Amino acid sequence: MGVTKIGTAVRRKEDQRFITGRGQYTDDLDRPGQAHAVFVRSPHAHAHVRGIDAASARAMPGVLAVLTGEDVAADSVGGLICGWMIHSKDGSPMKAGPHPALAQGKVRYVGDHVAVVIAETLIAARDAAEAVLVDYEVLPAAADTAKTQAADAPQVHEVAPRNTVYEWQLGDKAATEAAFARAAHVTKLDLVNNRLVPNPLEPRVAIGEYEPGTEVFTLHTTSQNPHVARLVLAAFIGIAPEHKLRVIAPDVGGGFGSKIFIYAEETVCVWAAKRVGRPVKWTSDRTEAFLCDAHGRDHVTHAELALDERGKILGLKVKTIANLGAYLSTFASSVPTYLYAPLLSGQYDIPAIYCEVDGVYTNTAPVDAYRGAGRPEATFVIERLMEIAARELGVEPVQLRRRNFVKSFPHQTPVIMAYDVGDYNASLARALELIDYTGLAKRKRESARKGLRRGIGFSAYIEACGIAPSQAVGSLGAGVGLWESAEVRVNPTGSVEVLTGSHSHGQGHETTFAQLVSDRLGIPIEQVSIVHGDTDKVQFGMGTYGSRSGAVGMSAIVKAMDKVIAKAKKVAAHVLEASEGDIEFKDGRFSVAGTDRGLAFGEVALQAYIAHKFSGQELEPGLKEGAFYDPTNFTFPAGMHVCELEIDPDTGIATIDKWVAVDDFGNVINPMIVEGQVHGGIAQGVGQALFEGAVYDSAGQLVTASFMDYRMPRAADLPSFTVDMTVTPCPSNPLGIKGCGEAGAIAAPPAVINALTDALGHENIEMPATPQAIWRACRNTPAQLAAE
Amino acid sequence: MVAVNMTVNGKPASAELDPRTLLVQFLRDHLRLTGTHVGCDTSQCGACVVHMDGHAVKSCTVLAATCSGSQVTTIEGLANAAGLHPMQEAFRENHGLQCGFCTPGMIMTAVDLVHRKGFALDETTIREELEGNLCRCTGYHNIVKAIAAGAQAMAAEGPAQQVAE
Ligand code: FES
Ligand code: FES
């Protein structure tokens, strides 16, 4: 058993249990004496709740309790919170309405939580939920992002006039206006960034438990960040003291952001477990996931790009209305502000940027972070503008990008970010080679001969990952720090357990993190285990999102390992009777410099624990170290994705023929896992561009509430991808890692739409570009478009 | 309540059930075979695929009561004492899974696909045949590779693999 080096495509340690059906997802767990919860949900988007008659439901067989907003209030269960304070232009704090776990007199979206039925069996709970009679006074709904700020729109929360949560801005307005005044050319774009439902394949699940003897609560839940869940449930919702609440997120079947947030259901399960005196389990069905998991995107944007006569960008201005839904979810406020506008500069040197964002309430499900979170929206704005500007100026899109790339680093953008390192020309050049750009004209002719229209689309993306330096995010309104923790426990036999505050729900931490430890400590990967997802085991951690597990989570492990090595050197010095300064550690061996005397890592571990060779007063026995790592900067993964597709004008079907991704993620620990992350991200981005869209009708009914109506990308919709990498190591963390989890989802949508519009010969198509939309767009002549 | 009797992974399994009980609920809740997953409520995702009398079925769409007398194989019954099924091994070798939630259904579908279409599967066939299985993590790229490789490996193992079920 050798050492597994950083950079090798070692197969995943976690796979054995998943391929044999031995994974332990939350729904696979049943607790002794467990009862089942079913929520009574609002069928209306907006209504007063005049009364709830639960008498007959309570009398049904097997029913243990029916709880409502009155019970929540009586027990002083706090409301759900939004953990990021955004201030409006005028300095006023955002206007956040109350967000009770169960409705208090009013419901604000279809699926809103009115009551919960707890019964012996799931079937009994379902039957009883149907028997709860709710008297609704239905109100008109504000369901449309673009119209919700109208004076006559229904008001979602009293505290937020015109349904406006904040009117936020970033950048220098005067400088941007001045840039536009000098412009030789201005490209304008109106766009809708379509609303998406994250849909990890595993629906959310919560099991709450209460042990009266010890007064300890336990929550098993599908979470990307169990410690944050515990903190919020303890400190804000107030249902249990932090030290008496254990949160466990076992195997989690994908998250993509939607499992970051602290929802009503887990809150209710923990609270109800004590009230009912039984463990309470809730398993979401897919329809509930559609209705109530936080959605993503949903922007209406107007953007303008100012260029000089040579095609050099002078300025960018953007006005966005961002739908936040009916309540502010845990990080909702930050997504269309600080995760969005700071990325509008893209890979380009833009001297002046000004962005305004209105965050708005509507009678729709809460909107929060979904894979990429703000950065896909920003990339879509700038990459569509670049493509259209190039076409308007008659310049090759590739050429316009090259002309404007940031070429020297560090580069301070006008919107907060300081790009540390990158080589955008390199990823572009490699992508052009891989897509065979020189053969494009010929391929277009061949497609035309078959009656098809071929198009190519580019997307040069950048993202800010490795989230994030705590001081920086604190100054921007974050309620938490975004460091990460690690603890490295070396056992007397030399095996190692690493406790991390990161959480894996598909990313493969059990492999990548173990690979890092194997490489650094020189021990076989089989002797390393990664522990995560349990607040009783891991002291604290911030969890996994924002492509932070590598750059932040692994940096914490490196820091802890450095401490372990330093301590082990002291132990080795005693055992080898040498001075500490003479001890070298290399390839898993501690040796005395210039001699052949040395000890294997495992031998030193044993010596550390038996403590026979040193005095316990001089040196503490044991070998275990912890570290908190706070990043000094964001990381800036960037790259070039190119989509080449064919449209069949007779059917409107777009078939992606080639996909080239050249990403710069800095150093890579496991290329197999990184490529897998890119594949999955691209699929979600293509889904957004071509298929997916959450649609509410004017009454606020979600008309896409199942996989029958919401078109998920399937295998036959996608090609195999060509994925390659260029590397500029990240200078701000010890491993040089930038992060890779969101790149595909960020890069893909504009690549697809730029390819479609290239094939169509006009810009008049929105996401999702369904076959019907494409078919229509194929019939638009320039004359028709001008007349519109 | 209705009585059901079937064979699951080679062992007899029987129970008195609410007639509304789905096969997947019987497998998960009564037999504690939790490798078969539920990802939707409209028979669209394929996380629940098992083999019934040698054919792939979506166990969320079958009432347990209608399965009496049937032979059911779940993901837990696919590996035998000799080790992993070649399709399981192929998923690991080709990184055909991330969160693993779709994986049992994908593997059961893939084995059925090989039984139906043979060992030489091209990319288009595999992609089309995955019509009933959703994966949100992998973008399908490595699942397609895994299935092609798994099919080849099944060919190498020969007919023994076919009779195992
Ligand atoms: S659970 Fe989705 S198809 Fe069976
Ligand atoms: S691996 Fe997560 S859904 Fe397929």
Short mmCIF file of N, CA and C in Angstrom, two decimals, chain A residues 481-544:
data_model
loop_
_atom_site.label_atom_id
_atom_site.label_comp_id
_atom_site.label_asym_id
_atom_site.label_seq_id
_atom_site.Cartn_x
_atom_site.Cartn_y
_atom_site.Cartn_z
N GLY A 481 -18.70 34.18 10.07
CA GLY A 481 -17.39 34.13 9.43
C GLY A 481 -17.36 32.94 8.50
N LEU A 482 -16.50 32.96 7.52
CA LEU A 482 -16.52 31.87 6.55
C LEU A 482 -15.18 31.14 6.44
N TRP A 483 -14.56 30.97 7.59
CA TRP A 483 -13.36 30.16 7.71
C TRP A 483 -13.76 28.68 7.69
N GLU A 484 -12.81 27.79 7.86
CA GLU A 484 -13.12 26.38 8.05
C GLU A 484 -12.19 25.78 9.10
N SER A 485 -12.69 24.69 9.69
CA SER A 485 -11.91 24.04 10.74
C SER A 485 -11.47 22.65 10.32
N ALA A 486 -10.44 22.17 10.97
CA ALA A 486 -10.02 20.78 10.77
C ALA A 486 -9.35 20.29 12.04
N GLU A 487 -9.49 19.01 12.29
CA GLU A 487 -8.77 18.40 13.39
C GLU A 487 -8.15 17.13 12.84
N VAL A 488 -6.87 16.96 13.09
CA VAL A 488 -6.18 15.76 12.61
C VAL A 488 -5.82 14.93 13.83
N ARG A 489 -6.44 13.76 13.91
CA ARG A 489 -6.19 12.87 15.04
C ARG A 489 -5.35 11.71 14.55
N VAL A 490 -4.16 11.61 15.09
CA VAL A 490 -3.31 10.47 14.74
C VAL A 490 -3.49 9.43 15.84
N ASN A 491 -3.80 8.22 15.45
CA ASN A 491 -3.99 7.15 16.43
C ASN A 491 -2.65 6.50 16.76
N PRO A 492 -2.57 5.81 17.90
CA PRO A 492 -1.30 5.16 18.28
C PRO A 492 -0.79 4.20 17.22
N THR A 493 -1.68 3.62 16.43
CA THR A 493 -1.22 2.69 15.38
C THR A 493 -0.82 3.42 14.12
N GLY A 494 -0.93 4.74 14.11
CA GLY A 494 -0.49 5.51 12.95
C GLY A 494 -1.56 5.79 11.93
N SER A 495 -2.77 5.25 12.14
CA SER A 495 -3.85 5.64 11.24
C SER A 495 -4.34 7.03 11.65
N VAL A 496 -5.04 7.68 10.73
CA VAL A 496 -5.38 9.09 10.94
C VAL A 496 -6.85 9.33 10.68
N GLU A 497 -7.48 10.05 11.59
CA GLU A 497 -8.84 10.53 11.34
C GLU A 497 -8.78 12.04 11.20
N VAL A 498 -9.43 12.51 10.15
CA VAL A 498 -9.50 13.95 9.95
C VAL A 498 -10.94 14.38 10.13
N LEU A 499 -11.14 15.29 11.05
CA LEU A 499 -12.48 15.82 11.27
C LEU A 499 -12.56 17.17 10.55
N THR A 500 -13.50 17.30 9.68
CA THR A 500 -13.59 18.53 8.90
C THR A 500 -14.97 19.16 9.05
N GLY A 501 -14.98 20.47 9.02
CA GLY A 501 -16.25 21.19 9.05
C GLY A 501 -16.90 21.30 7.69
N SER A 502 -16.18 20.85 6.66
CA SER A 502 -16.77 20.75 5.32
C SER A 502 -17.78 19.62 5.31
N HIS A 503 -18.62 19.59 4.31
CA HIS A 503 -19.57 18.49 4.20
C HIS A 503 -19.60 17.98 2.78
N SER A 504 -19.59 16.66 2.63
CA SER A 504 -19.60 16.08 1.29
C SER A 504 -20.98 15.55 0.97
N HIS A 505 -21.53 16.00 -0.13
CA HIS A 505 -22.81 15.43 -0.58
C HIS A 505 -22.70 15.11 -2.06
N GLY A 506 -21.56 14.50 -2.39
CA GLY A 506 -21.30 14.09 -3.76
C GLY A 506 -19.93 14.51 -4.25
N GLN A 507 -19.31 15.42 -3.50
CA GLN A 507 -18.04 16.00 -3.96
C GLN A 507 -16.84 15.08 -3.77
N GLY A 508 -16.98 14.05 -2.95
CA GLY A 508 -15.89 13.09 -2.81
C GLY A 508 -14.83 13.47 -1.79
N HIS A 509 -15.21 14.19 -0.75
CA HIS A 509 -14.23 14.59 0.26
C HIS A 509 -13.51 13.40 0.88
N GLU A 510 -14.22 12.29 1.06
CA GLU A 510 -13.61 11.16 1.74
C GLU A 510 -12.39 10.67 0.97
N THR A 511 -12.38 10.95 -0.32
CA THR A 511 -11.24 10.58 -1.14
C THR A 511 -10.23 11.72 -1.25
N THR A 512 -10.70 12.87 -1.69
CA THR A 512 -9.78 13.99 -1.95
C THR A 512 -9.04 14.39 -0.68
N PHE A 513 -9.78 14.51 0.42
CA PHE A 513 -9.15 14.94 1.66
C PHE A 513 -8.15 13.88 2.14
N ALA A 514 -8.55 12.61 1.97
CA ALA A 514 -7.65 11.53 2.39
C ALA A 514 -6.40 11.49 1.52
N GLN A 515 -6.58 11.82 0.26
CA GLN A 515 -5.46 11.89 -0.68
C GLN A 515 -4.45 12.94 -0.22
N LEU A 516 -4.97 14.07 0.19
CA LEU A 516 -4.11 15.14 0.70
C LEU A 516 -3.32 14.67 1.92
N VAL A 517 -4.00 13.98 2.82
CA VAL A 517 -3.34 13.52 4.04
C VAL A 517 -2.31 12.45 3.71
N SER A 518 -2.67 11.54 2.82
CA SER A 518 -1.74 10.49 2.42
C SER A 518 -0.48 11.10 1.83
N ASP A 519 -0.66 12.07 0.97
CA ASP A 519 0.47 12.72 0.32
C ASP A 519 1.35 13.43 1.35
N ARG A 520 0.73 14.20 2.22
CA ARG A 520 1.51 15.02 3.15
C ARG A 520 2.16 14.22 4.27
N LEU A 521 1.43 13.20 4.77
CA LEU A 521 1.98 12.46 5.91
C LEU A 521 2.71 11.20 5.47
N GLY A 522 2.59 10.90 4.18
CA GLY A 522 3.33 9.75 3.66
C GLY A 522 2.79 8.43 4.17
N ILE A 523 1.47 8.37 4.36
CA ILE A 523 0.88 7.10 4.81
C ILE A 523 -0.14 6.65 3.76
N PRO A 524 -0.44 5.36 3.70
CA PRO A 524 -1.39 4.89 2.69
C PRO A 524 -2.77 5.51 2.90
N ILE A 525 -3.45 5.77 1.80
CA ILE A 525 -4.77 6.41 1.86
C ILE A 525 -5.76 5.54 2.64
N GLU A 526 -5.52 4.24 2.65
CA GLU A 526 -6.42 3.33 3.38
C GLU A 526 -6.35 3.59 4.89
N GLN A 527 -5.27 4.22 5.34
CA GLN A 527 -5.13 4.47 6.78
C GLN A 527 -5.69 5.83 7.20
N VAL A 528 -6.41 6.46 6.27
CA VAL A 528 -6.96 7.78 6.58
C VAL A 528 -8.47 7.71 6.49
N SER A 529 -9.16 8.22 7.49
CA SER A 529 -10.60 8.35 7.31
C SER A 529 -11.02 9.79 7.60
N ILE A 530 -12.04 10.21 6.85
CA ILE A 530 -12.51 11.59 6.92
C ILE A 530 -13.86 11.57 7.63
N VAL A 531 -13.96 12.37 8.67
CA VAL A 531 -15.19 12.42 9.47
C VAL A 531 -15.83 13.79 9.25
N HIS A 532 -17.09 13.78 8.92
CA HIS A 532 -17.77 15.06 8.72
C HIS A 532 -19.26 14.88 8.98
N GLY A 533 -19.95 16.00 9.12
CA GLY A 533 -21.41 15.93 9.14
C GLY A 533 -22.02 15.57 10.47
N ASP A 534 -21.31 15.74 11.57
CA ASP A 534 -21.88 15.42 12.87
C ASP A 534 -21.34 16.44 13.88
N THR A 535 -22.24 17.22 14.45
CA THR A 535 -21.78 18.29 15.35
C THR A 535 -21.22 17.74 16.66
N ASP A 536 -21.49 16.48 16.97
CA ASP A 536 -20.90 15.89 18.17
C ASP A 536 -19.46 15.46 17.93
N LYS A 537 -19.10 15.24 16.68
CA LYS A 537 -17.74 14.78 16.38
C LYS A 537 -16.86 15.95 15.97
N VAL A 538 -17.38 16.77 15.09
CA VAL A 538 -16.61 17.91 14.60
C VAL A 538 -17.03 19.12 15.41
N GLN A 539 -16.03 19.84 15.93
CA GLN A 539 -16.39 20.92 16.85
C GLN A 539 -17.21 22.01 16.19
N PHE A 540 -16.73 22.54 15.10
CA PHE A 540 -17.51 23.54 14.37
C PHE A 540 -17.02 23.55 12.93
N GLY A 541 -17.88 24.00 12.05
CA GLY A 541 -17.48 24.12 10.66
C GLY A 541 -18.53 24.89 9.91
N MET A 542 -18.14 25.42 8.78
CA MET A 542 -19.07 26.27 8.04
C MET A 542 -19.73 25.55 6.88
N GLY A 543 -19.29 24.31 6.58
CA GLY A 543 -20.00 23.53 5.59
C GLY A 543 -19.52 23.75 4.17
N THR A 544 -20.30 23.22 3.24
CA THR A 544 -19.86 23.17 1.86
C THR A 544 -20.82 23.90 0.95
#
